Short mmCIF file of C-alpha atoms in Angstrom, two decimals:
data_model
loop_
_atom_site.label_atom_id
_atom_site.label_comp_id
_atom_site.label_asym_id
_atom_site.label_seq_id
_atom_site.Cartn_x
_atom_site.Cartn_y
_atom_site.Cartn_z
CA UNK A 1 5.84 -24.73 17.79
CA UNK A 2 2.51 -24.25 16.04
CA UNK A 3 1.41 -25.62 12.69
CA UNK A 4 -1.90 -24.96 10.97
CA UNK A 5 -3.28 -24.62 7.42
CA UNK A 6 -3.52 -20.80 7.63
CA UNK A 7 -0.64 -18.47 8.42
CA UNK A 8 -2.77 -16.06 10.47
CA UNK A 9 -4.00 -18.87 12.70
CA UNK A 10 -0.46 -20.08 13.32
CA UNK A 11 0.66 -16.56 14.23
CA UNK A 12 -2.23 -16.26 16.70
CA UNK A 13 -1.15 -19.48 18.38
CA UNK A 14 2.48 -18.35 18.66
CA UNK A 15 1.33 -15.05 20.19
CA UNK A 16 -0.58 -16.92 22.89
CA UNK A 17 2.47 -19.07 23.69
CA UNK A 18 4.56 -15.89 24.06
CA UNK A 19 1.97 -14.57 26.52
CA UNK A 20 2.44 -17.59 28.76
CA UNK A 21 -0.42 -19.67 27.47
CA UNK A 22 -0.29 -23.46 27.29
CA UNK A 23 -0.41 -25.56 24.16
CA UNK A 24 -4.17 -25.90 24.71
CA UNK A 25 -4.56 -22.12 24.98
CA UNK A 26 -2.65 -21.64 21.75
CA UNK A 27 -4.72 -24.34 20.04
CA UNK A 28 -7.97 -22.59 21.03
CA UNK A 29 -6.64 -19.32 19.57
CA UNK A 30 -5.67 -21.16 16.37
CA UNK A 31 -9.12 -22.77 16.18
CA UNK A 32 -10.89 -19.44 16.66
CA UNK A 33 -8.89 -17.73 13.92
CA UNK A 34 -9.47 -20.66 11.55
CA UNK A 35 -13.21 -20.28 12.17
CA UNK A 36 -12.86 -16.75 10.80
CA UNK A 37 -10.32 -16.98 7.97
CA UNK A 38 -10.91 -20.56 6.73
CA UNK A 39 -14.73 -20.79 6.53
CA UNK A 40 -14.56 -23.18 3.58
CA UNK A 41 -13.10 -25.73 6.00
CA UNK A 42 -14.47 -24.89 9.45
CA UNK A 43 -16.61 -22.46 11.44
CA UNK A 44 -18.07 -22.00 14.91
CA UNK A 45 -21.11 -23.75 13.49
CA UNK A 46 -19.17 -27.03 13.18
CA UNK A 47 -17.52 -29.64 15.42
CA UNK A 48 -14.05 -30.29 16.82
CA UNK A 49 -12.00 -33.00 18.56
CA UNK A 50 -8.91 -32.72 20.77
CA UNK A 51 -6.07 -35.01 21.82
CA UNK A 52 -3.83 -33.46 24.47
CA UNK A 53 -0.70 -34.73 26.22
CA UNK A 54 -0.15 -33.28 29.70
CA UNK A 55 3.59 -33.00 30.33
CA UNK A 56 3.40 -32.81 34.13
CA UNK A 57 1.63 -36.14 34.54
CA UNK A 58 2.06 -37.92 31.21
CA UNK A 59 -1.73 -38.16 30.98
CA UNK A 60 -3.40 -38.24 27.58
CA UNK A 61 -6.72 -36.38 27.37
CA UNK A 62 -9.42 -36.71 24.73
CA UNK A 63 -12.25 -34.25 24.07
CA UNK A 64 -15.19 -35.07 21.81
CA UNK A 65 -16.99 -31.83 20.92
CA UNK A 66 -19.37 -32.95 18.23
CA UNK A 67 -23.08 -32.30 18.35
CA UNK A 68 -25.95 -34.74 18.37
CA UNK A 69 -28.91 -34.78 16.04
CA UNK A 70 -31.94 -32.90 17.24
CA UNK A 71 -34.79 -34.41 19.20
CA UNK A 72 -37.09 -33.97 16.16
CA UNK A 73 -34.59 -35.33 13.62
CA UNK A 74 -36.03 -38.73 12.66
CA UNK A 75 -35.98 -41.04 9.67
CA UNK A 76 -39.76 -40.79 9.51
CA UNK A 77 -39.54 -37.03 9.04
CA UNK A 78 -37.39 -37.44 5.93
CA UNK A 79 -39.47 -40.37 4.66
CA UNK A 80 -42.61 -38.25 4.84
CA UNK A 81 -40.85 -35.72 2.64
CA UNK A 82 -40.02 -38.44 0.12
CA UNK A 83 -36.28 -38.16 0.72
CA UNK A 84 -33.95 -41.16 0.52
CA UNK A 85 -31.04 -39.23 2.02
CA UNK A 86 -30.52 -36.12 4.12
CA UNK A 87 -29.96 -33.04 1.92
CA UNK A 88 -26.37 -31.81 1.69
CA UNK A 89 -27.30 -28.13 1.80
CA UNK A 90 -29.94 -25.98 3.42
CA UNK A 91 -31.83 -26.07 6.75
CA UNK A 92 -32.40 -29.84 6.82
CA UNK A 93 -28.66 -30.44 6.39
CA UNK A 94 -27.97 -28.45 9.57
CA UNK A 95 -29.55 -31.09 11.80
CA UNK A 96 -26.81 -31.60 14.41
CA UNK A 97 -25.91 -29.12 17.17
CA UNK A 98 -22.62 -27.27 16.54
CA UNK A 99 -20.00 -28.45 19.02
CA UNK A 100 -17.05 -26.14 18.27
CA UNK A 101 -17.60 -23.56 21.02
CA UNK A 102 -18.08 -26.28 23.65
CA UNK A 103 -14.78 -27.78 22.52
CA UNK A 104 -12.98 -24.47 22.96
CA UNK A 105 -14.48 -24.22 26.44
CA UNK A 106 -13.52 -27.77 27.42
CA UNK A 107 -9.97 -27.30 26.12
CA UNK A 108 -9.61 -24.02 28.00
CA UNK A 109 -10.98 -25.56 31.21
CA UNK A 110 -8.39 -28.33 30.95
CA UNK A 111 -5.72 -25.71 30.27
CA UNK A 112 -6.64 -23.83 33.44
CA UNK A 113 -6.01 -27.04 35.38
CA UNK A 114 -2.52 -27.01 33.83
CA UNK A 115 -1.94 -23.55 35.30
CA UNK A 116 -2.93 -21.28 32.42
CA UNK A 117 -3.27 -17.61 33.45
CA UNK A 118 -5.46 -16.71 30.46
CA UNK A 119 -9.24 -16.37 30.20
CA UNK A 120 -11.19 -17.80 27.29
CA UNK A 121 -11.87 -14.26 26.11
CA UNK A 122 -8.12 -13.65 25.85
CA UNK A 123 -7.82 -16.54 23.42
CA UNK A 124 -10.50 -15.14 21.10
CA UNK A 125 -9.19 -11.60 20.71
CA UNK A 126 -7.18 -12.15 17.51
CA UNK A 127 -10.13 -13.92 15.86
CA UNK A 128 -12.43 -11.05 16.86
CA UNK A 129 -10.00 -8.48 15.47
CA UNK A 130 -9.58 -10.29 12.15
CA UNK A 131 -13.33 -10.71 11.73
CA UNK A 132 -13.98 -7.03 12.50
CA UNK A 133 -11.07 -5.42 10.68
CA UNK A 134 -10.75 -7.87 7.83
CA UNK A 135 -8.22 -10.30 6.42
CA UNK A 136 -6.80 -11.07 3.00
CA UNK A 137 -8.61 -13.78 1.08
CA UNK A 138 -6.21 -16.68 0.47
CA UNK A 139 -6.02 -18.78 -2.72
CA UNK A 140 -7.91 -21.65 -1.04
CA UNK A 141 -10.78 -19.45 0.14
CA UNK A 142 -11.00 -17.66 -3.22
CA UNK A 143 -11.06 -20.99 -5.06
CA UNK A 144 -13.86 -22.47 -2.97
CA UNK A 145 -15.97 -19.30 -3.03
CA UNK A 146 -15.80 -19.25 -6.82
CA UNK A 147 -16.41 -22.99 -7.03
CA UNK A 148 -19.45 -22.88 -4.75
CA UNK A 149 -21.03 -19.95 -6.54
CA UNK A 150 -21.04 -21.69 -9.93
CA UNK A 151 -24.39 -22.49 -11.56
CA UNK A 152 -25.54 -25.93 -10.47
CA UNK A 153 -28.91 -27.48 -11.33
CA UNK A 154 -28.48 -30.05 -8.55
CA UNK A 155 -28.58 -27.32 -5.91
CA UNK A 156 -25.30 -28.38 -4.35
CA UNK A 157 -23.41 -25.26 -5.39
CA UNK A 158 -24.84 -21.77 -6.12
CA UNK A 159 -24.61 -21.01 -2.41
CA UNK A 160 -25.25 -17.34 -3.11
CA UNK A 161 -28.92 -18.35 -3.32
CA UNK A 162 -28.90 -18.37 0.47
CA UNK A 163 -29.23 -14.71 1.56
CA UNK A 164 -27.05 -15.07 4.64
CA UNK A 165 -24.23 -16.64 2.64
CA UNK A 166 -24.36 -13.94 -0.02
CA UNK A 167 -24.47 -11.16 2.56
CA UNK A 168 -21.52 -12.61 4.48
CA UNK A 169 -19.12 -13.82 1.82
CA UNK A 170 -20.10 -11.86 -1.30
CA UNK A 171 -20.30 -8.27 0.00
CA UNK A 172 -19.78 -6.85 -3.52
CA UNK A 173 -22.20 -9.31 -5.11
CA UNK A 174 -19.56 -11.64 -6.54
CA UNK A 175 -16.93 -13.95 -5.03
CA UNK A 176 -13.84 -12.04 -3.87
CA UNK A 177 -10.50 -12.60 -5.55
CA UNK A 178 -7.29 -13.69 -3.84
CA UNK A 179 -5.92 -10.73 -1.89
CA UNK A 180 -9.24 -8.96 -1.42
CA UNK A 181 -10.01 -7.89 2.15
CA UNK A 182 -13.01 -9.70 3.65
CA UNK A 183 -14.68 -8.41 6.82
CA UNK A 184 -17.13 -10.44 8.91
CA UNK A 185 -18.66 -7.95 11.37
CA UNK A 186 -21.56 -10.18 12.40
CA UNK A 187 -19.18 -12.98 13.29
CA UNK A 188 -16.96 -10.51 15.17
CA UNK A 189 -19.95 -9.49 17.29
CA UNK A 190 -20.82 -13.12 17.99
CA UNK A 191 -17.27 -13.97 19.03
CA UNK A 192 -17.21 -10.86 21.19
CA UNK A 193 -20.36 -12.01 22.95
CA UNK A 194 -18.79 -15.43 23.63
CA UNK A 195 -15.62 -13.73 24.92
CA UNK A 196 -17.62 -11.57 27.34
CA UNK A 197 -20.29 -14.00 28.53
CA UNK A 198 -18.63 -17.40 28.12
CA UNK A 199 -19.22 -20.43 25.93
CA UNK A 200 -22.63 -21.35 27.36
CA UNK A 201 -24.17 -18.27 25.74
CA UNK A 202 -23.94 -20.26 22.52
CA UNK A 203 -26.06 -23.06 23.96
CA UNK A 204 -28.38 -21.53 26.54
CA UNK A 205 -28.19 -17.76 26.21
CA UNK A 206 -28.83 -15.04 23.70
CA UNK A 207 -26.98 -16.72 20.86
CA UNK A 208 -28.83 -19.99 21.34
CA UNK A 209 -32.14 -18.12 21.25
CA UNK A 210 -31.24 -16.31 18.05
CA UNK A 211 -29.92 -19.45 16.38
CA UNK A 212 -32.85 -21.69 17.20
CA UNK A 213 -35.39 -18.98 16.38
CA UNK A 214 -33.76 -18.47 12.98
CA UNK A 215 -33.68 -22.21 12.30
CA UNK A 216 -37.34 -22.54 13.25
CA UNK A 217 -38.28 -19.66 10.96
CA UNK A 218 -36.33 -21.18 8.07
CA UNK A 219 -37.41 -24.82 8.16
CA UNK A 220 -34.72 -26.19 10.45
CA UNK A 221 -35.23 -28.94 12.99
CA UNK A 222 -32.96 -28.07 15.93
CA UNK A 223 -34.64 -26.77 19.09
CA UNK A 224 -33.63 -24.74 22.13
CA UNK A 225 -33.65 -27.99 24.12
CA UNK A 226 -31.18 -29.52 21.66
CA UNK A 227 -28.73 -26.67 22.20
CA UNK A 228 -29.20 -26.57 25.99
CA UNK A 229 -28.52 -30.29 26.28
CA UNK A 230 -25.20 -30.14 24.47
CA UNK A 231 -21.89 -30.64 26.29
CA UNK A 232 -18.44 -31.54 25.07
CA UNK A 233 -17.41 -34.92 26.46
CA UNK A 234 -14.17 -36.28 27.90
CA UNK A 235 -13.19 -39.55 26.20
CA UNK A 236 -10.44 -42.12 26.70
CA UNK A 237 -8.00 -42.18 23.76
CA UNK A 238 -7.27 -45.39 21.87
CA UNK A 239 -3.75 -46.78 21.44
CA UNK A 240 -1.89 -49.28 19.26
CA UNK A 241 1.83 -50.01 18.83
CA UNK A 242 3.76 -49.31 15.64
CA UNK A 243 7.51 -50.01 15.48
CA UNK A 244 7.76 -49.53 19.25
CA UNK A 245 5.86 -46.21 19.24
CA UNK A 246 2.52 -45.61 20.95
CA UNK A 247 -0.02 -44.46 18.34
CA UNK A 248 -2.89 -42.52 19.88
CA UNK A 249 -6.24 -41.37 18.55
CA UNK A 250 -9.86 -40.87 19.63
CA UNK A 251 -12.51 -43.59 19.97
CA UNK A 252 -15.84 -43.87 18.13
CA UNK A 253 -17.85 -42.00 17.03
CA UNK A 254 -14.65 -40.85 15.25
CA UNK A 255 -12.83 -42.89 12.63
CA UNK A 256 -9.74 -42.81 14.82
CA UNK A 257 -10.24 -46.58 15.02
CA UNK A 258 -9.68 -46.83 11.23
CA UNK A 259 -6.55 -44.68 11.35
CA UNK A 260 -5.08 -46.87 14.08
CA UNK A 261 -6.24 -50.05 12.37
CA UNK A 262 -4.23 -49.21 9.24
CA UNK A 263 -1.08 -48.89 11.36
CA UNK A 264 -2.02 -52.07 13.25
CA UNK A 265 -2.11 -53.91 9.91
CA UNK A 266 1.09 -52.33 8.55
CA UNK A 267 2.89 -53.30 11.77
CA UNK A 268 2.84 -56.87 10.42
CA UNK A 269 4.29 -55.97 6.98
CA UNK A 270 7.86 -55.16 5.97
CA UNK A 271 7.13 -51.61 4.82
CA UNK A 272 10.77 -50.55 4.93
CA UNK A 273 11.74 -53.35 2.58
CA UNK A 274 9.25 -52.17 -0.03
CA UNK A 275 10.96 -48.83 -0.61
CA UNK A 276 9.41 -45.40 -0.03
CA UNK A 277 7.17 -44.29 -2.88
CA UNK A 278 7.26 -47.68 -4.60
CA UNK A 279 4.25 -49.44 -6.12
CA UNK A 280 4.55 -52.14 -3.45
CA UNK A 281 4.44 -49.47 -0.70
CA UNK A 282 1.36 -47.71 -2.07
CA UNK A 283 -0.35 -51.03 -2.76
CA UNK A 284 0.19 -52.20 0.83
CA UNK A 285 -1.25 -49.04 2.38
CA UNK A 286 -4.23 -48.92 0.00
CA UNK A 287 -5.04 -52.56 0.75
CA UNK A 288 -4.70 -51.96 4.50
CA UNK A 289 -7.01 -48.97 4.09
CA UNK A 290 -9.68 -51.11 2.43
CA UNK A 291 -9.57 -53.64 5.26
CA UNK A 292 -9.62 -50.99 8.00
CA UNK A 293 -12.50 -49.15 6.32
CA UNK A 294 -14.51 -52.37 6.06
CA UNK A 295 -14.28 -52.74 9.85
CA UNK A 296 -15.05 -49.07 10.35
CA UNK A 297 -18.12 -49.17 8.14
CA UNK A 298 -19.40 -52.29 9.92
CA UNK A 299 -19.00 -50.98 13.46
CA UNK A 300 -18.32 -47.27 13.92
CA UNK A 301 -21.16 -45.02 15.01
CA UNK A 302 -22.21 -43.32 18.25
CA UNK A 303 -21.11 -45.79 20.98
CA UNK A 304 -24.21 -44.84 22.99
CA UNK A 305 -26.25 -46.61 20.30
CA UNK A 306 -24.09 -49.67 19.55
CA UNK A 307 -21.71 -52.15 21.12
CA UNK A 308 -18.39 -51.60 19.29
CA UNK A 309 -15.68 -54.27 19.87
CA UNK A 310 -12.82 -51.76 19.89
CA UNK A 311 -10.34 -53.95 21.80
CA UNK A 312 -10.77 -56.78 19.31
CA UNK A 313 -10.61 -54.54 16.24
CA UNK A 314 -7.32 -53.00 17.39
CA UNK A 315 -5.77 -56.18 18.80
CA UNK A 316 -2.41 -57.34 17.39
CA UNK A 317 -4.06 -60.64 16.48
CA UNK A 318 -6.71 -58.95 14.36
CA UNK A 319 -4.11 -56.72 12.74
CA UNK A 320 -2.02 -59.79 11.86
CA UNK A 321 -5.06 -61.59 10.45
CA UNK A 322 -6.00 -58.61 8.27
CA UNK A 323 -2.41 -58.23 7.07
CA UNK A 324 -2.45 -61.87 5.97
CA UNK A 325 -5.32 -61.07 3.59
CA UNK A 326 -3.20 -58.65 1.57
CA UNK A 327 -1.97 -60.15 -1.69
CA UNK A 328 1.19 -58.25 -2.70
CA UNK A 329 0.44 -58.94 -6.35
CA UNK A 330 -3.27 -58.20 -6.58
CA UNK A 331 -5.73 -55.59 -5.30
CA UNK A 332 -8.62 -56.67 -3.12
CA UNK A 333 -12.13 -56.14 -4.40
CA UNK A 334 -13.18 -52.50 -4.01
CA UNK A 335 -14.94 -51.45 -0.83
CA UNK A 336 -18.31 -49.73 -0.86
CA UNK A 337 -18.10 -46.26 -2.47
CA UNK A 338 -16.42 -43.89 -0.03
CA UNK A 339 -17.77 -40.42 0.73
CA UNK A 340 -15.68 -38.04 -1.42
CA UNK A 341 -15.86 -34.92 0.71
CA UNK A 342 -14.71 -33.75 4.11
CA UNK A 343 -13.40 -30.24 4.54
CA UNK A 344 -11.55 -29.83 7.77
CA UNK A 345 -8.73 -28.02 9.57
CA UNK A 346 -6.13 -29.98 11.53
CA UNK A 347 -3.65 -28.07 13.71
CA UNK A 348 -0.98 -28.96 16.23
CA UNK A 349 0.82 -27.20 19.08
CA UNK A 350 3.71 -28.09 21.41
CA UNK A 351 4.65 -25.67 24.21
CA UNK A 352 7.87 -25.09 26.17
CA UNK A 353 6.76 -27.40 28.99
CA UNK A 354 6.24 -30.31 26.61
CA UNK A 355 2.44 -30.19 26.56
CA UNK A 356 1.20 -31.20 23.12
CA UNK A 357 -2.12 -30.87 21.31
CA UNK A 358 -3.45 -32.47 18.15
CA UNK A 359 -6.81 -30.94 17.22
CA UNK A 360 -9.19 -30.95 14.30
CA UNK A 361 -12.17 -28.72 13.49
CA UNK A 362 -14.63 -29.05 10.64
CA UNK A 363 -17.85 -27.98 8.95
CA UNK A 364 -18.00 -31.21 6.85
CA UNK A 365 -18.47 -30.16 3.19
CA UNK A 366 -17.02 -26.92 1.86
CA UNK A 367 -19.03 -24.18 3.63
CA UNK A 368 -21.13 -26.85 5.33
CA UNK A 369 -24.87 -26.43 4.89
CA UNK A 370 -24.28 -23.15 3.05
CA UNK A 371 -26.31 -21.31 5.66
CA UNK A 372 -25.33 -18.30 7.73
CA UNK A 373 -27.87 -18.00 10.55
CA UNK A 374 -29.45 -14.55 10.46
CA UNK A 375 -27.25 -11.77 11.79
CA UNK A 376 -25.07 -14.09 13.91
CA UNK A 377 -22.42 -14.62 11.23
CA UNK A 378 -22.47 -18.33 12.14
CA UNK A 379 -21.98 -20.65 9.18
CA UNK A 380 -23.74 -23.94 9.97
CA UNK A 381 -22.31 -27.39 9.28
CA UNK A 382 -23.97 -30.18 7.32
CA UNK A 383 -22.37 -33.00 9.33
CA UNK A 384 -25.79 -34.53 9.97
CA UNK A 385 -26.12 -35.37 6.28
CA UNK A 386 -23.61 -38.17 6.91
CA UNK A 387 -26.30 -40.17 8.75
CA UNK A 388 -27.93 -42.99 6.78
CA UNK A 389 -31.72 -43.21 6.42
CA UNK A 390 -31.44 -46.99 5.98
CA UNK A 391 -32.84 -48.51 9.21
CA UNK A 392 -30.38 -51.42 8.94
CA UNK A 393 -27.28 -49.21 8.63
CA UNK A 394 -24.94 -49.03 11.63
CA UNK A 395 -24.87 -45.23 11.27
CA UNK A 396 -28.63 -44.88 10.81
CA UNK A 397 -30.22 -41.61 11.85
CA UNK A 398 -31.86 -41.50 15.26
CA UNK A 399 -32.78 -38.56 17.50
CA UNK A 400 -30.07 -37.26 19.86
CA UNK A 401 -27.35 -39.32 18.16
CA UNK A 402 -23.82 -38.49 17.05
CA UNK A 403 -23.01 -39.50 13.50
CA UNK A 404 -19.86 -41.40 12.58
CA UNK A 405 -17.25 -38.68 12.26
CA UNK A 406 -14.34 -38.66 9.83
CA UNK A 407 -12.47 -36.23 12.11
CA UNK A 408 -9.67 -37.80 14.14
CA UNK A 409 -6.63 -36.12 15.75
CA UNK A 410 -3.59 -38.44 16.00
CA UNK A 411 -0.36 -38.36 18.00
CA UNK A 412 2.63 -40.66 18.36
CA UNK A 413 4.35 -41.00 21.73
CA UNK A 414 7.76 -42.46 22.56
CA UNK A 415 8.54 -43.50 26.12
CA UNK A 416 5.38 -41.76 27.31
CA UNK A 417 6.22 -38.41 25.71
CA UNK A 418 5.08 -36.80 22.45
CA UNK A 419 7.24 -37.77 19.49
CA UNK A 420 5.04 -36.74 16.56
CA UNK A 421 2.02 -34.43 16.61
CA UNK A 422 0.46 -34.74 13.16
CA UNK A 423 -2.78 -34.82 11.20
CA UNK A 424 -4.66 -33.68 8.14
CA UNK A 425 -7.97 -32.60 6.70
CA UNK A 426 -9.65 -34.69 4.05
CA UNK A 427 -12.55 -36.89 5.20
CA UNK A 428 -11.80 -40.41 3.94
CA UNK A 429 -8.27 -39.25 3.15
CA UNK A 430 -7.37 -38.58 6.78
CA UNK A 431 -6.39 -42.15 7.77
CA UNK A 432 -4.58 -42.59 4.45
CA UNK A 433 -2.50 -39.43 4.75
CA UNK A 434 -1.80 -40.16 8.40
CA UNK A 435 -0.42 -43.56 7.38
CA UNK A 436 1.71 -41.92 4.70
CA UNK A 437 3.24 -39.47 7.19
CA UNK A 438 3.89 -42.14 9.84
CA UNK A 439 5.47 -44.68 7.50
CA UNK A 440 7.56 -42.06 5.73
CA UNK A 441 8.95 -40.76 9.02
CA UNK A 442 9.16 -43.98 11.06
CA UNK A 443 10.05 -46.55 8.40
CA UNK A 444 12.02 -44.34 6.02
CA UNK A 445 13.37 -41.55 8.23
CA UNK A 446 11.97 -38.62 6.27
CA UNK A 447 11.79 -35.20 7.90
CA UNK A 448 8.37 -33.78 8.77
CA UNK A 449 8.56 -31.40 5.81
CA UNK A 450 9.50 -34.11 3.33
CA UNK A 451 6.90 -36.53 4.70
CA UNK A 452 4.12 -33.94 4.37
CA UNK A 453 5.19 -32.48 1.01
CA UNK A 454 5.92 -35.80 -0.73
CA UNK A 455 3.50 -37.00 -3.44
CA UNK A 456 0.32 -38.47 -1.99
CA UNK A 457 -2.50 -40.71 -3.07
CA UNK A 458 -6.19 -41.00 -2.24
CA UNK A 459 -8.32 -44.09 -2.44
CA UNK A 460 -12.01 -43.20 -2.68
CA UNK A 461 -14.72 -41.77 -4.87
CA UNK A 462 -14.78 -38.56 -6.87
CA UNK A 463 -17.98 -36.57 -7.24
CA UNK A 464 -20.12 -38.12 -9.95
CA UNK A 465 -18.38 -41.50 -9.87
CA UNK A 466 -20.28 -44.49 -8.43
CA UNK A 467 -17.11 -46.47 -7.59
CA UNK A 468 -13.80 -45.95 -5.86
CA UNK A 469 -10.56 -45.28 -7.67
CA UNK A 470 -6.96 -44.58 -6.71
CA UNK A 471 -5.88 -41.01 -7.42
CA UNK A 472 -2.17 -40.30 -7.64
CA UNK A 473 -0.57 -36.89 -7.65
CA UNK A 474 1.27 -36.14 -10.89
CA UNK A 475 4.70 -36.30 -9.28
CA UNK A 476 4.38 -40.08 -9.13
CA UNK A 477 5.88 -41.60 -12.28
CA UNK A 478 3.81 -43.05 -15.14
CA UNK A 479 5.65 -46.33 -14.52
CA UNK A 480 4.34 -46.48 -10.95
CA UNK A 481 0.80 -45.78 -12.13
CA UNK A 482 1.14 -48.54 -14.70
CA UNK A 483 2.42 -51.01 -12.10
CA UNK A 484 -0.53 -50.28 -9.80
CA UNK A 485 -2.94 -50.64 -12.70
CA UNK A 486 -1.51 -54.08 -13.45
CA UNK A 487 -2.16 -55.03 -9.81
CA UNK A 488 -5.84 -54.28 -10.34
CA UNK A 489 -6.13 -50.71 -9.10
CA UNK A 490 -8.26 -48.20 -11.03
CA UNK A 491 -5.72 -45.39 -11.27
CA UNK A 492 -6.30 -41.72 -12.04
CA UNK A 493 -3.44 -39.21 -12.20
CA UNK A 494 -4.21 -35.69 -10.97
CA UNK A 495 -2.34 -32.41 -10.36
CA UNK A 496 1.07 -32.33 -8.67
CA UNK A 497 -0.03 -30.63 -5.42
CA UNK A 498 -3.75 -31.33 -5.39
CA UNK A 499 -6.12 -29.85 -2.81
CA UNK A 500 -7.90 -33.24 -2.90
CA UNK A 501 -5.04 -34.70 -0.89
CA UNK A 502 -5.88 -32.56 2.13
CA UNK A 503 -3.90 -30.07 4.17
CA UNK A 504 -1.54 -31.94 6.50
CA UNK A 505 0.94 -30.84 9.13
CA UNK A 506 3.36 -32.27 11.66
CA UNK A 507 5.57 -31.40 14.62
CA UNK A 508 8.45 -33.73 15.48
CA UNK A 509 9.65 -33.52 19.08
CA UNK A 510 13.34 -34.46 19.25
CA UNK A 511 13.57 -35.91 22.75
CA UNK A 512 17.39 -35.86 22.76
CA UNK A 513 17.85 -32.16 21.97
CA UNK A 514 14.47 -30.66 22.86
CA UNK A 515 14.28 -29.14 19.38
CA UNK A 516 10.91 -29.06 17.61
CA UNK A 517 10.69 -29.58 13.85
CA UNK A 518 7.47 -28.28 12.30
CA UNK A 519 5.95 -28.72 8.85
CA UNK A 520 2.91 -27.42 7.04
CA UNK A 521 1.42 -28.56 3.76
CA UNK A 522 2.39 -26.79 0.51
CA UNK A 523 -1.15 -27.62 -0.64
CA UNK A 524 -2.56 -25.24 2.01
CA UNK A 525 -2.24 -21.57 3.01
CA UNK A 526 -0.45 -22.70 6.15
CA UNK A 527 2.56 -21.98 8.28
CA UNK A 528 4.64 -23.83 10.85
CA UNK A 529 6.28 -21.42 13.29
CA UNK A 530 7.97 -21.55 16.65
CA UNK A 531 10.57 -19.87 18.83
#
């Protein structure tokens, strides 16, 4: 079974499984196609993270493939330019090394140890073909291209002002409509080069030379040494218990700690007794989110630069103490304003042997930095703009540092085997939607489809608002919104199936029958498919 937010990516993953590839092989193929057909959410100029269950041994593997800031990326540099924050677009936003290709390589290397017969180049062929021959623009891509080409005096949108972006995504001079065929020949050539010469060409070979030369010529800060020093890293996954299940995620610098902390808090509340979709249920998860995010914002950054008390933060005792702070009748004071953006692709794969992969790939904001580097076709991320320039901030910018990352790929295991492979895009919304899926399936017995498609909420900040509010999809009743307002929540009702809620997915592994149940999000252009 494969699930992803784009139907072409899912089909590519299924094709690899039919060719004898492992779940990791299929996930790499999915990731490569997403980097072509879903550029508003991810690209090979971004980062990715992987959580993989190995059926033969029961081992759980974590891969952190996010890039560090450059050696010349300092707070003093931005201070000398009179900037109080890192720009969201342009060359200075692209100040961390792209990790995606190293993640593909690390995942494929692990897959070969599982017995995969396929080369990395085999896994990239569908992505190369789609980039060269073209693909139909989906509603999501059309929407974001039109949105990001609107006039904007702040400089955040109007991405067509960047020549590489206009050349790549606006071949006729205006944003393509849904159904138009978009070809990306420069990206096809770049992917072909990686397929022929291997992943390191991106970091130490011809591609690295072209990328760093272009960045240098256009005011960027990353150097050839920054690219050459990059490697994806193996990490030890984190675990907590929820209703007897083992909940797994990745450690800092990801916010996997926050996702697990929410479940660690909810473990000590009677969620089932509240009723699915009730005001009490939403209130409990929103309050748990606030508490988990307060811990995250106090501690989570690159662990090479800070001592993070992970064991304490995820201990049952701490979860119980945080749960005791939740007043069922009244909302806690709002947390600091939460970053409103985070455009990402989550995807999951389970193969016939029982190997399972939860993976997530991102460019941060929609279309990242807005830059396509020269003739490489590589759209560069703006993940580095998440660093703080405040010297007292836990996530303060320093050279060769990984920023706190909203990306986190979760998995639930039962008796040492995958039970639920699930996840979502959505920045700050990721831990919240993950909690919704888990509680709806574990506490209330919903199917993967119903858990993913059900009305969702998002606690956080909208663009232009200085404070957090609680957004509810329109399918929630006015009475529920009124009840939450009376509890002290600032409630805003939005569209029924809003893109703001992220693009989620799930695969349930029925351990009794061996049947896989897959779901994709109706808010996306996705597909869940298996055989």
